[in-house]
Amino acid sequence: MARSRPLAVRLRRAQRYAQDIRLPPSTDKKPARRLKLDEFLRRDEEKPKNIPIPRIRGMTVAYHKGKPYTVKVEGQKVYLPNVVFRLMRNYTSPGQPYNPWQATFRISKNLTKTDIRGYLMAVYGVQTTYIRTDNYRAELARNPAQTADKDPSIASYKRAVVGLVEPFYYPLRLEDMEPERRERREAEIEEKLQAKMYRELLTVNIQNQKLEMIMPKSWSRSRYWTTEARHGRGNIMRRVAEQRMRRETLVAHQVDKWRQQRAAGESISVTAPRKRGAQSPVTPEKSSVPNVVNTQK
């Protein structure tokens, strides 16, 4: 390939850096050109060129023949960093007041303390006194029935605890509200997020999962079961004993009630129970068989 190139091209490329100063021609020409344009030297009356220029923000109205006809945005676009700072509530121990002199953020793992300080100051104008960071690594949920590990429900992140120069109170904290406003706020949260209903459904699902784990193997194939799961012979005997105890307690309570009525001289009446499936007999106008049995002697 090198031999197929023209001779002039090969000579030019061979002589590209063949100079005494051992620099490319472009590098050699830049200082001379800048010196010729007087960029290195600055007169006393001239303003320095490396001073920070304040940004111009806002909008101006352009007029034509005394009438406004367009709106012009002054300044230039400012592109913010492509990172996300998630503001979290500070961890507060039970019975301790909320600390407004620090803030907690969840950030990306590749950000450093210098990045955090610069971002908060440049974007939000927040001055910081100290920064403490720690990494959270999500736990891998291992399922023996599956060969692969389950993806974590919470991704790994970095937590940054930042000290503030000015206090900041987290908005809409239920602990700081009055009772009436707290009730309205809880009702609003329940209406929008349905947190209580979600907790109840989560509790029911956990109970169903526990019952499904202790179900017999013959029942475990059907996931849409509605009957109560029998846990074994011991649990069945325990339920039978509980039913017998409730029945005996009810009978003893009724007997004590009858004894008190008999001691007070009151009449005790017991209605005869009806048999299942039997039709109610036609009651004659005058019947010699009483429907009420009197047990008083």
PDB file of C-alpha atoms in Angstrom:
ATOM      1  CA  MET A   1       0.000   0.000   0.000  1.00  0.00           C
ATOM      2  CA  ALA A   2       2.839   2.399   0.819  1.00  0.00           C
ATOM      3  CA  ARG A   3       4.470   1.877  -2.602  1.00  0.00           C
ATOM      4  CA  SER A   4       1.190   2.508  -4.427  1.00  0.00           C
ATOM      5  CA  ARG A   5       0.992   6.076  -3.085  1.00  0.00           C
ATOM      6  CA  PRO A   6       2.292   8.902  -5.302  1.00  0.00           C
ATOM      7  CA  LEU A   7       5.889   9.952  -4.866  1.00  0.00           C
ATOM      8  CA  ALA A   8       4.968  13.519  -3.898  1.00  0.00           C
ATOM      9  CA  VAL A   9       2.717  12.246  -1.135  1.00  0.00           C
ATOM     10  CA  ARG A  10       5.433  10.001   0.248  1.00  0.00           C
ATOM     11  CA  LEU A  11       7.955  12.828   0.193  1.00  0.00           C
ATOM     12  CA  ARG A  12       5.565  15.249   1.877  1.00  0.00           C
ATOM     13  CA  ARG A  13       4.731  12.775   4.614  1.00  0.00           C
ATOM     14  CA  ALA A  14       8.357  11.958   5.134  1.00  0.00           C
ATOM     15  CA  GLN A  15       9.241  15.655   5.506  1.00  0.00           C
ATOM     16  CA  ARG A  16       6.279  16.473   7.734  1.00  0.00           C
ATOM     17  CA  TYR A  17       8.220  16.606  11.012  1.00  0.00           C
ATOM     18  CA  ALA A  18      11.690  16.963   9.534  1.00  0.00           C
ATOM     19  CA  GLN A  19      12.508  20.340  11.121  1.00  0.00           C
ATOM     20  CA  ASP A  20      15.092  21.640  13.511  1.00  0.00           C
ATOM     21  CA  ILE A  21      12.651  22.355  16.346  1.00  0.00           C
ATOM     22  CA  ARG A  22      11.156  18.871  16.063  1.00  0.00           C
ATOM     23  CA  LEU A  23       7.581  20.249  16.149  1.00  0.00           C
ATOM     24  CA  PRO A  24       4.750  20.075  13.624  1.00  0.00           C
ATOM     25  CA  PRO A  25       4.347  23.104  11.372  1.00  0.00           C
ATOM     26  CA  SER A  26       1.004  23.985  12.951  1.00  0.00           C
ATOM     27  CA  THR A  27       2.556  24.105  16.424  1.00  0.00           C
ATOM     28  CA  ASP A  28       5.417  26.216  15.137  1.00  0.00           C
ATOM     29  CA  LYS A  29       3.091  28.742  13.523  1.00  0.00           C
ATOM     30  CA  LYS A  30       0.748  29.248  16.468  1.00  0.00           C
ATOM     31  CA  PRO A  31       3.133  31.162  18.768  1.00  0.00           C
ATOM     32  CA  ALA A  32       4.314  33.359  15.921  1.00  0.00           C
ATOM     33  CA  ARG A  33       0.770  34.101  14.825  1.00  0.00           C
ATOM     34  CA  ARG A  34      -0.368  34.856  18.376  1.00  0.00           C
ATOM     35  CA  LEU A  35       2.644  37.098  18.917  1.00  0.00           C
ATOM     36  CA  LYS A  36       1.913  38.879  15.672  1.00  0.00           C
ATOM     37  CA  LEU A  37      -1.684  39.464  16.726  1.00  0.00           C
ATOM     38  CA  ASP A  38      -0.456  40.796  20.085  1.00  0.00           C
ATOM     39  CA  GLU A  39      -2.324  38.185  22.094  1.00  0.00           C
ATOM     40  CA  PHE A  40       0.509  37.648  24.555  1.00  0.00           C
ATOM     41  CA  LEU A  41       0.949  41.321  25.372  1.00  0.00           C
ATOM     42  CA  ARG A  42      -1.774  43.469  26.835  1.00  0.00           C
ATOM     43  CA  ARG A  43      -1.714  47.185  27.301  1.00  0.00           C
ATOM     44  CA  ASP A  44      -2.537  48.693  30.653  1.00  0.00           C
ATOM     45  CA  GLU A  45      -5.733  50.334  29.470  1.00  0.00           C
ATOM     46  CA  GLU A  46      -7.140  47.091  28.086  1.00  0.00           C
ATOM     47  CA  LYS A  47      -9.396  44.857  30.143  1.00  0.00           C
ATOM     48  CA  PRO A  48      -8.226  41.350  30.958  1.00  0.00           C
ATOM     49  CA  LYS A  49      -9.754  38.608  28.872  1.00  0.00           C
ATOM     50  CA  ASN A  50      -9.890  35.878  31.493  1.00  0.00           C
ATOM     51  CA  ILE A  51     -12.222  37.535  33.990  1.00  0.00           C
ATOM     52  CA  PRO A  52     -15.487  35.716  34.816  1.00  0.00           C
ATOM     53  CA  ILE A  53     -18.351  37.114  32.770  1.00  0.00           C
ATOM     54  CA  PRO A  54     -21.705  37.204  34.612  1.00  0.00           C
ATOM     55  CA  ARG A  55     -24.483  35.294  32.926  1.00  0.00           C
ATOM     56  CA  ILE A  56     -27.307  37.312  31.440  1.00  0.00           C
ATOM     57  CA  ARG A  57     -30.740  35.849  32.096  1.00  0.00           C
ATOM     58  CA  GLY A  58     -34.264  36.948  31.369  1.00  0.00           C
ATOM     59  CA  MET A  59     -36.268  38.067  28.363  1.00  0.00           C
ATOM     60  CA  THR A  60     -36.478  41.305  26.439  1.00  0.00           C
ATOM     61  CA  VAL A  61     -39.212  42.594  24.171  1.00  0.00           C
ATOM     62  CA  ALA A  62     -38.277  43.775  20.700  1.00  0.00           C
ATOM     63  CA  TYR A  63     -40.229  46.758  19.384  1.00  0.00           C
ATOM     64  CA  HIS A  64     -41.066  47.617  15.800  1.00  0.00           C
ATOM     65  CA  LYS A  65     -42.457  51.060  15.078  1.00  0.00           C
ATOM     66  CA  GLY A  66     -43.211  51.527  18.748  1.00  0.00           C
ATOM     67  CA  LYS A  67     -45.123  48.242  19.116  1.00  0.00           C
ATOM     68  CA  PRO A  68     -43.828  45.023  20.655  1.00  0.00           C
ATOM     69  CA  TYR A  69     -43.768  42.198  18.144  1.00  0.00           C
ATOM     70  CA  THR A  70     -41.534  39.489  19.593  1.00  0.00           C
ATOM     71  CA  VAL A  71     -39.925  38.290  22.821  1.00  0.00           C
ATOM     72  CA  LYS A  72     -36.233  37.477  22.828  1.00  0.00           C
ATOM     73  CA  VAL A  73     -34.552  35.288  25.412  1.00  0.00           C
ATOM     74  CA  GLU A  74     -31.287  36.795  26.567  1.00  0.00           C
ATOM     75  CA  GLY A  75     -28.223  34.792  27.465  1.00  0.00           C
ATOM     76  CA  GLN A  76     -27.394  31.299  26.333  1.00  0.00           C
ATOM     77  CA  LYS A  77     -28.520  27.801  27.188  1.00  0.00           C
ATOM     78  CA  VAL A  78     -27.004  26.219  30.270  1.00  0.00           C
ATOM     79  CA  TYR A  79     -26.765  22.434  30.180  1.00  0.00           C
ATOM     80  CA  LEU A  80     -26.937  20.914  33.647  1.00  0.00           C
ATOM     81  CA  PRO A  81     -25.080  17.738  34.574  1.00  0.00           C
ATOM     82  CA  ASN A  82     -26.802  14.524  33.590  1.00  0.00           C
ATOM     83  CA  VAL A  83     -27.037  13.167  37.151  1.00  0.00           C
ATOM     84  CA  VAL A  84     -29.912  12.724  39.595  1.00  0.00           C
ATOM     85  CA  PHE A  85     -29.787  13.791  43.255  1.00  0.00           C
ATOM     86  CA  ARG A  86     -32.676  12.214  45.138  1.00  0.00           C
ATOM     87  CA  LEU A  87     -33.532  14.034  48.362  1.00  0.00           C
ATOM     88  CA  MET A  88     -34.407  11.702  51.240  1.00  0.00           C
ATOM     89  CA  ARG A  89     -35.575  12.257  54.788  1.00  0.00           C
ATOM     90  CA  ASN A  90     -32.896  12.151  57.439  1.00  0.00           C
ATOM     91  CA  TYR A  91     -32.809   9.106  59.642  1.00  0.00           C
ATOM     92  CA  THR A  92     -34.223  10.092  63.026  1.00  0.00           C
ATOM     93  CA  SER A  93     -34.127   7.791  66.042  1.00  0.00           C
ATOM     94  CA  PRO A  94     -37.445   7.215  67.856  1.00  0.00           C
ATOM     95  CA  GLY A  95     -38.140  10.032  70.278  1.00  0.00           C
ATOM     96  CA  GLN A  96     -35.452  12.316  68.807  1.00  0.00           C
ATOM     97  CA  PRO A  97     -36.154  15.629  66.993  1.00  0.00           C
ATOM     98  CA  TYR A  98     -35.521  16.039  63.286  1.00  0.00           C
ATOM     99  CA  ASN A  99     -32.100  17.516  62.438  1.00  0.00           C
ATOM    100  CA  PRO A 100     -32.596  20.411  59.974  1.00  0.00           C
ATOM    101  CA  TRP A 101     -28.849  21.115  59.695  1.00  0.00           C
ATOM    102  CA  GLN A 102     -28.162  18.146  57.452  1.00  0.00           C
ATOM    103  CA  ALA A 103     -29.681  16.645  54.312  1.00  0.00           C
ATOM    104  CA  THR A 104     -29.570  13.137  52.882  1.00  0.00           C
ATOM    105  CA  PHE A 105     -29.288  12.363  49.169  1.00  0.00           C
ATOM    106  CA  ARG A 106     -29.223   9.192  47.106  1.00  0.00           C
ATOM    107  CA  ILE A 107     -26.815   9.623  44.237  1.00  0.00           C
ATOM    108  CA  SER A 108     -24.967   7.626  41.636  1.00  0.00           C
ATOM    109  CA  LYS A 109     -22.015   5.550  42.779  1.00  0.00           C
ATOM    110  CA  ASN A 110     -19.513   7.288  40.502  1.00  0.00           C
ATOM    111  CA  LEU A 111     -19.894  10.735  42.122  1.00  0.00           C
ATOM    112  CA  THR A 112     -17.277  11.987  44.566  1.00  0.00           C
ATOM    113  CA  LYS A 113     -17.539  14.450  47.439  1.00  0.00           C
ATOM    114  CA  THR A 114     -16.087  17.200  45.271  1.00  0.00           C
ATOM    115  CA  ASP A 115     -18.757  16.542  42.644  1.00  0.00           C
ATOM    116  CA  ILE A 116     -21.479  16.691  45.292  1.00  0.00           C
ATOM    117  CA  ARG A 117     -20.232  19.976  46.736  1.00  0.00           C
ATOM    118  CA  GLY A 118     -19.851  21.575  43.291  1.00  0.00           C
ATOM    119  CA  TYR A 119     -23.247  20.365  42.054  1.00  0.00           C
ATOM    120  CA  LEU A 120     -25.172  21.626  45.088  1.00  0.00           C
ATOM    121  CA  MET A 121     -23.420  24.996  44.971  1.00  0.00           C
ATOM    122  CA  ALA A 122     -23.638  25.546  41.200  1.00  0.00           C
ATOM    123  CA  VAL A 123     -27.187  24.314  40.623  1.00  0.00           C
ATOM    124  CA  TYR A 124     -29.027  25.093  43.866  1.00  0.00           C
ATOM    125  CA  GLY A 125     -26.715  27.541  45.632  1.00  0.00           C
ATOM    126  CA  VAL A 126     -26.496  25.298  48.711  1.00  0.00           C
ATOM    127  CA  GLN A 127     -23.372  25.713  50.837  1.00  0.00           C
ATOM    128  CA  THR A 128     -22.098  22.616  52.621  1.00  0.00           C
ATOM    129  CA  THR A 129     -19.950  22.199  55.726  1.00  0.00           C
ATOM    130  CA  TYR A 130     -19.221  18.465  55.583  1.00  0.00           C
ATOM    131  CA  ILE A 131     -20.078  15.473  53.393  1.00  0.00           C
ATOM    132  CA  ARG A 132     -20.203  11.840  54.458  1.00  0.00           C
ATOM    133  CA  THR A 133     -20.849   9.091  51.937  1.00  0.00           C
ATOM    134  CA  ASP A 134     -21.452   5.356  52.152  1.00  0.00           C
ATOM    135  CA  ASN A 135     -22.252   2.751  49.528  1.00  0.00           C
ATOM    136  CA  TYR A 136     -25.265   0.454  49.713  1.00  0.00           C
ATOM    137  CA  ARG A 137     -24.938  -2.842  47.920  1.00  0.00           C
ATOM    138  CA  ALA A 138     -28.219  -4.575  47.209  1.00  0.00           C
ATOM    139  CA  GLU A 139     -28.602  -8.080  48.568  1.00  0.00           C
ATOM    140  CA  LEU A 140     -29.016 -10.940  46.136  1.00  0.00           C
ATOM    141  CA  ALA A 141     -32.112 -13.014  46.886  1.00  0.00           C
ATOM    142  CA  ARG A 142     -31.168 -16.644  46.377  1.00  0.00           C
ATOM    143  CA  ASN A 143     -33.925 -19.121  45.598  1.00  0.00           C
ATOM    144  CA  PRO A 144     -32.972 -22.814  45.962  1.00  0.00           C
ATOM    145  CA  ALA A 145     -35.566 -23.777  43.364  1.00  0.00           C
ATOM    146  CA  GLN A 146     -33.909 -21.572  40.730  1.00  0.00           C
ATOM    147  CA  THR A 147     -30.369 -21.772  39.457  1.00  0.00           C
ATOM    148  CA  ALA A 148     -29.973 -18.054  38.756  1.00  0.00           C
ATOM    149  CA  ASP A 149     -30.037 -15.352  41.434  1.00  0.00           C
ATOM    150  CA  LYS A 150     -33.031 -13.081  41.601  1.00  0.00           C
ATOM    151  CA  ASP A 151     -32.511  -9.441  40.699  1.00  0.00           C
ATOM    152  CA  PRO A 152     -32.549  -7.172  43.772  1.00  0.00           C
ATOM    153  CA  SER A 153     -35.676  -5.121  44.324  1.00  0.00           C
ATOM    154  CA  ILE A 154     -33.587  -2.043  45.281  1.00  0.00           C
ATOM    155  CA  ALA A 155     -30.635  -1.101  43.098  1.00  0.00           C
ATOM    156  CA  SER A 156     -27.260  -0.273  44.603  1.00  0.00           C
ATOM    157  CA  TYR A 157     -26.706   3.403  45.362  1.00  0.00           C
ATOM    158  CA  LYS A 158     -24.525   5.820  47.295  1.00  0.00           C
ATOM    159  CA  ARG A 159     -25.889   7.791  50.235  1.00  0.00           C
ATOM    160  CA  ALA A 160     -24.548  11.262  50.933  1.00  0.00           C
ATOM    161  CA  VAL A 161     -25.182  13.016  54.262  1.00  0.00           C
ATOM    162  CA  VAL A 162     -24.459  16.725  53.763  1.00  0.00           C
ATOM    163  CA  GLY A 163     -24.062  19.370  56.450  1.00  0.00           C
ATOM    164  CA  LEU A 164     -25.935  22.600  55.700  1.00  0.00           C
ATOM    165  CA  VAL A 165     -25.077  26.205  56.473  1.00  0.00           C
ATOM    166  CA  GLU A 166     -28.774  27.147  56.574  1.00  0.00           C
ATOM    167  CA  PRO A 167     -31.412  24.840  58.112  1.00  0.00           C
ATOM    168  CA  PHE A 168     -33.795  22.939  55.854  1.00  0.00           C
ATOM    169  CA  TYR A 169     -36.965  21.240  57.044  1.00  0.00           C
ATOM    170  CA  TYR A 170     -38.320  18.382  54.956  1.00  0.00           C
ATOM    171  CA  PRO A 171     -41.726  19.458  53.568  1.00  0.00           C
ATOM    172  CA  LEU A 172     -45.032  18.007  54.801  1.00  0.00           C
ATOM    173  CA  ARG A 173     -43.748  15.986  57.734  1.00  0.00           C
ATOM    174  CA  LEU A 174     -46.644  14.401  59.603  1.00  0.00           C
ATOM    175  CA  GLU A 175     -44.791  14.662  62.910  1.00  0.00           C
ATOM    176  CA  ASP A 176     -44.695  18.482  62.715  1.00  0.00           C
ATOM    177  CA  MET A 177     -48.353  18.979  61.720  1.00  0.00           C
ATOM    178  CA  GLU A 178     -51.322  19.793  63.898  1.00  0.00           C
ATOM    179  CA  PRO A 179     -53.809  16.941  64.529  1.00  0.00           C
ATOM    180  CA  GLU A 180     -56.450  18.279  62.116  1.00  0.00           C
ATOM    181  CA  ARG A 181     -53.977  18.953  59.340  1.00  0.00           C
ATOM    182  CA  ARG A 182     -52.327  15.580  59.935  1.00  0.00           C
ATOM    183  CA  GLU A 183     -55.667  13.800  59.484  1.00  0.00           C
ATOM    184  CA  ARG A 184     -56.316  15.666  56.243  1.00  0.00           C
ATOM    185  CA  ARG A 185     -52.817  14.832  55.003  1.00  0.00           C
ATOM    186  CA  GLU A 186     -53.204  11.137  55.856  1.00  0.00           C
ATOM    187  CA  ALA A 187     -56.584  11.052  54.097  1.00  0.00           C
ATOM    188  CA  GLU A 188     -55.022  12.706  51.034  1.00  0.00           C
ATOM    189  CA  ILE A 189     -52.166  10.188  50.988  1.00  0.00           C
ATOM    190  CA  GLU A 190     -54.599   7.296  51.336  1.00  0.00           C
ATOM    191  CA  GLU A 191     -56.767   8.652  48.523  1.00  0.00           C
ATOM    192  CA  LYS A 192     -53.843   9.062  46.118  1.00  0.00           C
ATOM    193  CA  LEU A 193     -51.554   6.178  47.056  1.00  0.00           C
ATOM    194  CA  GLN A 194     -53.862   3.769  48.946  1.00  0.00           C
ATOM    195  CA  ALA A 195     -51.087   2.899  51.367  1.00  0.00           C
ATOM    196  CA  LYS A 196     -53.286   1.161  53.954  1.00  0.00           C
ATOM    197  CA  MET A 197     -54.940  -1.020  51.331  1.00  0.00           C
ATOM    198  CA  TYR A 198     -51.543  -1.962  49.944  1.00  0.00           C
ATOM    199  CA  ARG A 199     -50.298  -2.954  53.416  1.00  0.00           C
ATOM    200  CA  GLU A 200     -53.403  -5.072  54.026  1.00  0.00           C
ATOM    201  CA  LEU A 201     -53.035  -6.839  50.672  1.00  0.00           C
ATOM    202  CA  LEU A 202     -49.354  -7.413  51.368  1.00  0.00           C
ATOM    203  CA  THR A 203     -50.190  -8.980  54.748  1.00  0.00           C
ATOM    204  CA  VAL A 204     -52.783 -11.274  53.165  1.00  0.00           C
ATOM    205  CA  ASN A 205     -50.344 -12.335  50.441  1.00  0.00           C
ATOM    206  CA  ILE A 206     -47.671 -13.157  53.021  1.00  0.00           C
ATOM    207  CA  GLN A 207     -50.150 -15.247  55.006  1.00  0.00           C
ATOM    208  CA  ASN A 208     -51.223 -17.107  51.870  1.00  0.00           C
ATOM    209  CA  GLN A 209     -47.600 -17.817  50.989  1.00  0.00           C
ATOM    210  CA  LYS A 210     -46.953 -19.223  54.464  1.00  0.00           C
ATOM    211  CA  LEU A 211     -50.055 -21.431  54.266  1.00  0.00           C
ATOM    212  CA  GLU A 212     -49.046 -22.624  50.822  1.00  0.00           C
ATOM    213  CA  MET A 213     -45.615 -23.629  52.116  1.00  0.00           C
ATOM    214  CA  ILE A 214     -47.097 -25.811  54.903  1.00  0.00           C
ATOM    215  CA  MET A 215     -49.824 -27.326  52.730  1.00  0.00           C
ATOM    216  CA  PRO A 216     -49.683 -31.060  51.950  1.00  0.00           C
ATOM    217  CA  LYS A 217     -47.945 -31.941  48.718  1.00  0.00           C
ATOM    218  CA  SER A 218     -51.176 -33.232  47.188  1.00  0.00           C
ATOM    219  CA  TRP A 219     -52.686 -29.740  47.520  1.00  0.00           C
ATOM    220  CA  SER A 220     -49.652 -27.745  46.484  1.00  0.00           C
ATOM    221  CA  ARG A 221     -50.289 -28.397  42.772  1.00  0.00           C
ATOM    222  CA  SER A 222     -53.459 -26.318  42.805  1.00  0.00           C
ATOM    223  CA  ARG A 223     -52.652 -22.655  43.409  1.00  0.00           C
ATOM    224  CA  TYR A 224     -56.328 -21.589  43.401  1.00  0.00           C
ATOM    225  CA  TRP A 225     -57.460 -23.213  46.643  1.00  0.00           C
ATOM    226  CA  THR A 226     -60.185 -21.720  48.801  1.00  0.00           C
ATOM    227  CA  THR A 227     -60.607 -24.198  51.669  1.00  0.00           C
ATOM    228  CA  GLU A 228     -58.602 -23.928  54.850  1.00  0.00           C
ATOM    229  CA  ALA A 229     -55.378 -25.886  54.782  1.00  0.00           C
ATOM    230  CA  ARG A 230     -55.196 -28.754  57.293  1.00  0.00           C
ATOM    231  CA  HIS A 231     -51.783 -28.745  58.880  1.00  0.00           C
ATOM    232  CA  GLY A 232     -51.810 -32.350  60.114  1.00  0.00           C
ATOM    233  CA  ARG A 233     -53.398 -34.696  62.632  1.00  0.00           C
ATOM    234  CA  GLY A 234     -52.165 -32.706  65.632  1.00  0.00           C
ATOM    235  CA  ASN A 235     -53.741 -29.471  64.421  1.00  0.00           C
ATOM    236  CA  ILE A 236     -56.992 -31.251  63.591  1.00  0.00           C
ATOM    237  CA  MET A 237     -57.186 -32.679  67.130  1.00  0.00           C
ATOM    238  CA  ARG A 238     -56.477 -29.229  68.535  1.00  0.00           C
ATOM    239  CA  ARG A 239     -59.370 -27.702  66.558  1.00  0.00           C
ATOM    240  CA  VAL A 240     -61.708 -30.467  67.732  1.00  0.00           C
ATOM    241  CA  ALA A 241     -60.697 -29.820  71.343  1.00  0.00           C
ATOM    242  CA  GLU A 242     -61.295 -26.087  70.926  1.00  0.00           C
ATOM    243  CA  GLN A 243     -64.779 -26.693  69.488  1.00  0.00           C
ATOM    244  CA  ARG A 244     -65.610 -29.067  72.352  1.00  0.00           C
ATOM    245  CA  MET A 245     -64.417 -26.520  74.903  1.00  0.00           C
ATOM    246  CA  ARG A 246     -66.569 -23.787  73.364  1.00  0.00           C
ATOM    247  CA  ARG A 247     -69.606 -26.089  73.359  1.00  0.00           C
ATOM    248  CA  GLU A 248     -69.114 -27.135  76.982  1.00  0.00           C
ATOM    249  CA  THR A 249     -68.626 -23.528  78.053  1.00  0.00           C
ATOM    250  CA  LEU A 250     -71.864 -22.526  76.314  1.00  0.00           C
ATOM    251  CA  VAL A 251     -73.785 -25.373  77.995  1.00  0.00           C
ATOM    252  CA  ALA A 252     -72.375 -24.548  81.438  1.00  0.00           C
ATOM    253  CA  HIS A 253     -73.288 -20.894  81.001  1.00  0.00           C
ATOM    254  CA  GLN A 254     -76.881 -21.802  80.050  1.00  0.00           C
ATOM    255  CA  VAL A 255     -77.214 -24.189  83.025  1.00  0.00           C
ATOM    256  CA  ASP A 256     -76.059 -21.481  85.429  1.00  0.00           C
ATOM    257  CA  LYS A 257     -78.593 -19.120  83.924  1.00  0.00           C
ATOM    258  CA  TRP A 258     -81.409 -21.648  84.445  1.00  0.00           C
ATOM    259  CA  ARG A 259     -80.343 -22.223  88.047  1.00  0.00           C
ATOM    260  CA  GLN A 260     -80.503 -18.520  88.758  1.00  0.00           C
ATOM    261  CA  GLN A 261     -83.965 -18.298  87.182  1.00  0.00           C
ATOM    262  CA  ARG A 262     -85.178 -21.304  89.228  1.00  0.00           C
ATOM    263  CA  ALA A 263     -83.799 -19.784  92.433  1.00  0.00           C
ATOM    264  CA  ALA A 264     -85.649 -16.553  91.651  1.00  0.00           C
ATOM    265  CA  GLY A 265     -88.913 -18.461  91.081  1.00  0.00           C
ATOM    266  CA  GLU A 266     -89.115 -17.723  87.353  1.00  0.00           C
ATOM    267  CA  SER A 267     -90.455 -20.208  84.818  1.00  0.00           C
ATOM    268  CA  ILE A 268     -88.038 -21.870  82.432  1.00  0.00           C
ATOM    269  CA  SER A 269     -89.264 -22.585  78.894  1.00  0.00           C
ATOM    270  CA  VAL A 270     -87.435 -24.580  76.243  1.00  0.00           C
ATOM    271  CA  THR A 271     -88.616 -24.524  72.631  1.00  0.00           C
ATOM    272  CA  ALA A 272     -88.493 -27.879  70.856  1.00  0.00           C
ATOM    273  CA  PRO A 273     -85.986 -27.761  67.959  1.00  0.00           C
ATOM    274  CA  ARG A 274     -87.174 -28.377  64.426  1.00  0.00           C
ATOM    275  CA  LYS A 275     -85.772 -31.203  62.367  1.00  0.00           C
ATOM    276  CA  ARG A 276     -83.943 -30.356  59.203  1.00  0.00           C
ATOM    277  CA  GLY A 277     -86.015 -30.797  56.077  1.00  0.00           C
ATOM    278  CA  ALA A 278     -89.252 -31.348  57.980  1.00  0.00           C
ATOM    279  CA  GLN A 279     -92.224 -29.208  57.051  1.00  0.00           C
ATOM    280  CA  SER A 280     -93.876 -27.211  59.758  1.00  0.00           C
ATOM    281  CA  PRO A 281     -97.144 -28.967  60.768  1.00  0.00           C
ATOM    282  CA  VAL A 282    -100.466 -27.235  60.447  1.00  0.00           C
ATOM    283  CA  THR A 283    -101.369 -26.004  63.908  1.00  0.00           C
ATOM    284  CA  PRO A 284    -105.045 -26.703  64.750  1.00  0.00           C
ATOM    285  CA  GLU A 285    -107.158 -24.140  66.487  1.00  0.00           C
ATOM    286  CA  LYS A 286    -107.207 -26.161  69.696  1.00  0.00           C
ATOM    287  CA  SER A 287    -104.449 -28.676  70.256  1.00  0.00           C
ATOM    288  CA  SER A 288    -104.052 -30.880  73.290  1.00  0.00           C
ATOM    289  CA  VAL A 289    -100.264 -31.161  72.761  1.00  0.00           C
ATOM    290  CA  PRO A 290     -98.469 -28.123  74.116  1.00  0.00           C
ATOM    291  CA  ASN A 291     -95.604 -26.704  72.068  1.00  0.00           C
ATOM    292  CA  VAL A 292     -93.823 -25.420  75.174  1.00  0.00           C
ATOM    293  CA  VAL A 293     -92.432 -27.785  77.765  1.00  0.00           C
ATOM    294  CA  ASN A 294     -92.500 -26.445  81.316  1.00  0.00           C
ATOM    295  CA  THR A 295     -89.642 -27.751  83.430  1.00  0.00           C
ATOM    296  CA  GLN A 296     -90.710 -26.048  86.660  1.00  0.00           C
ATOM    297  CA  LYS A 297     -92.069 -28.378  89.351  1.00  0.00           C
TER     298      LYS A 297
END
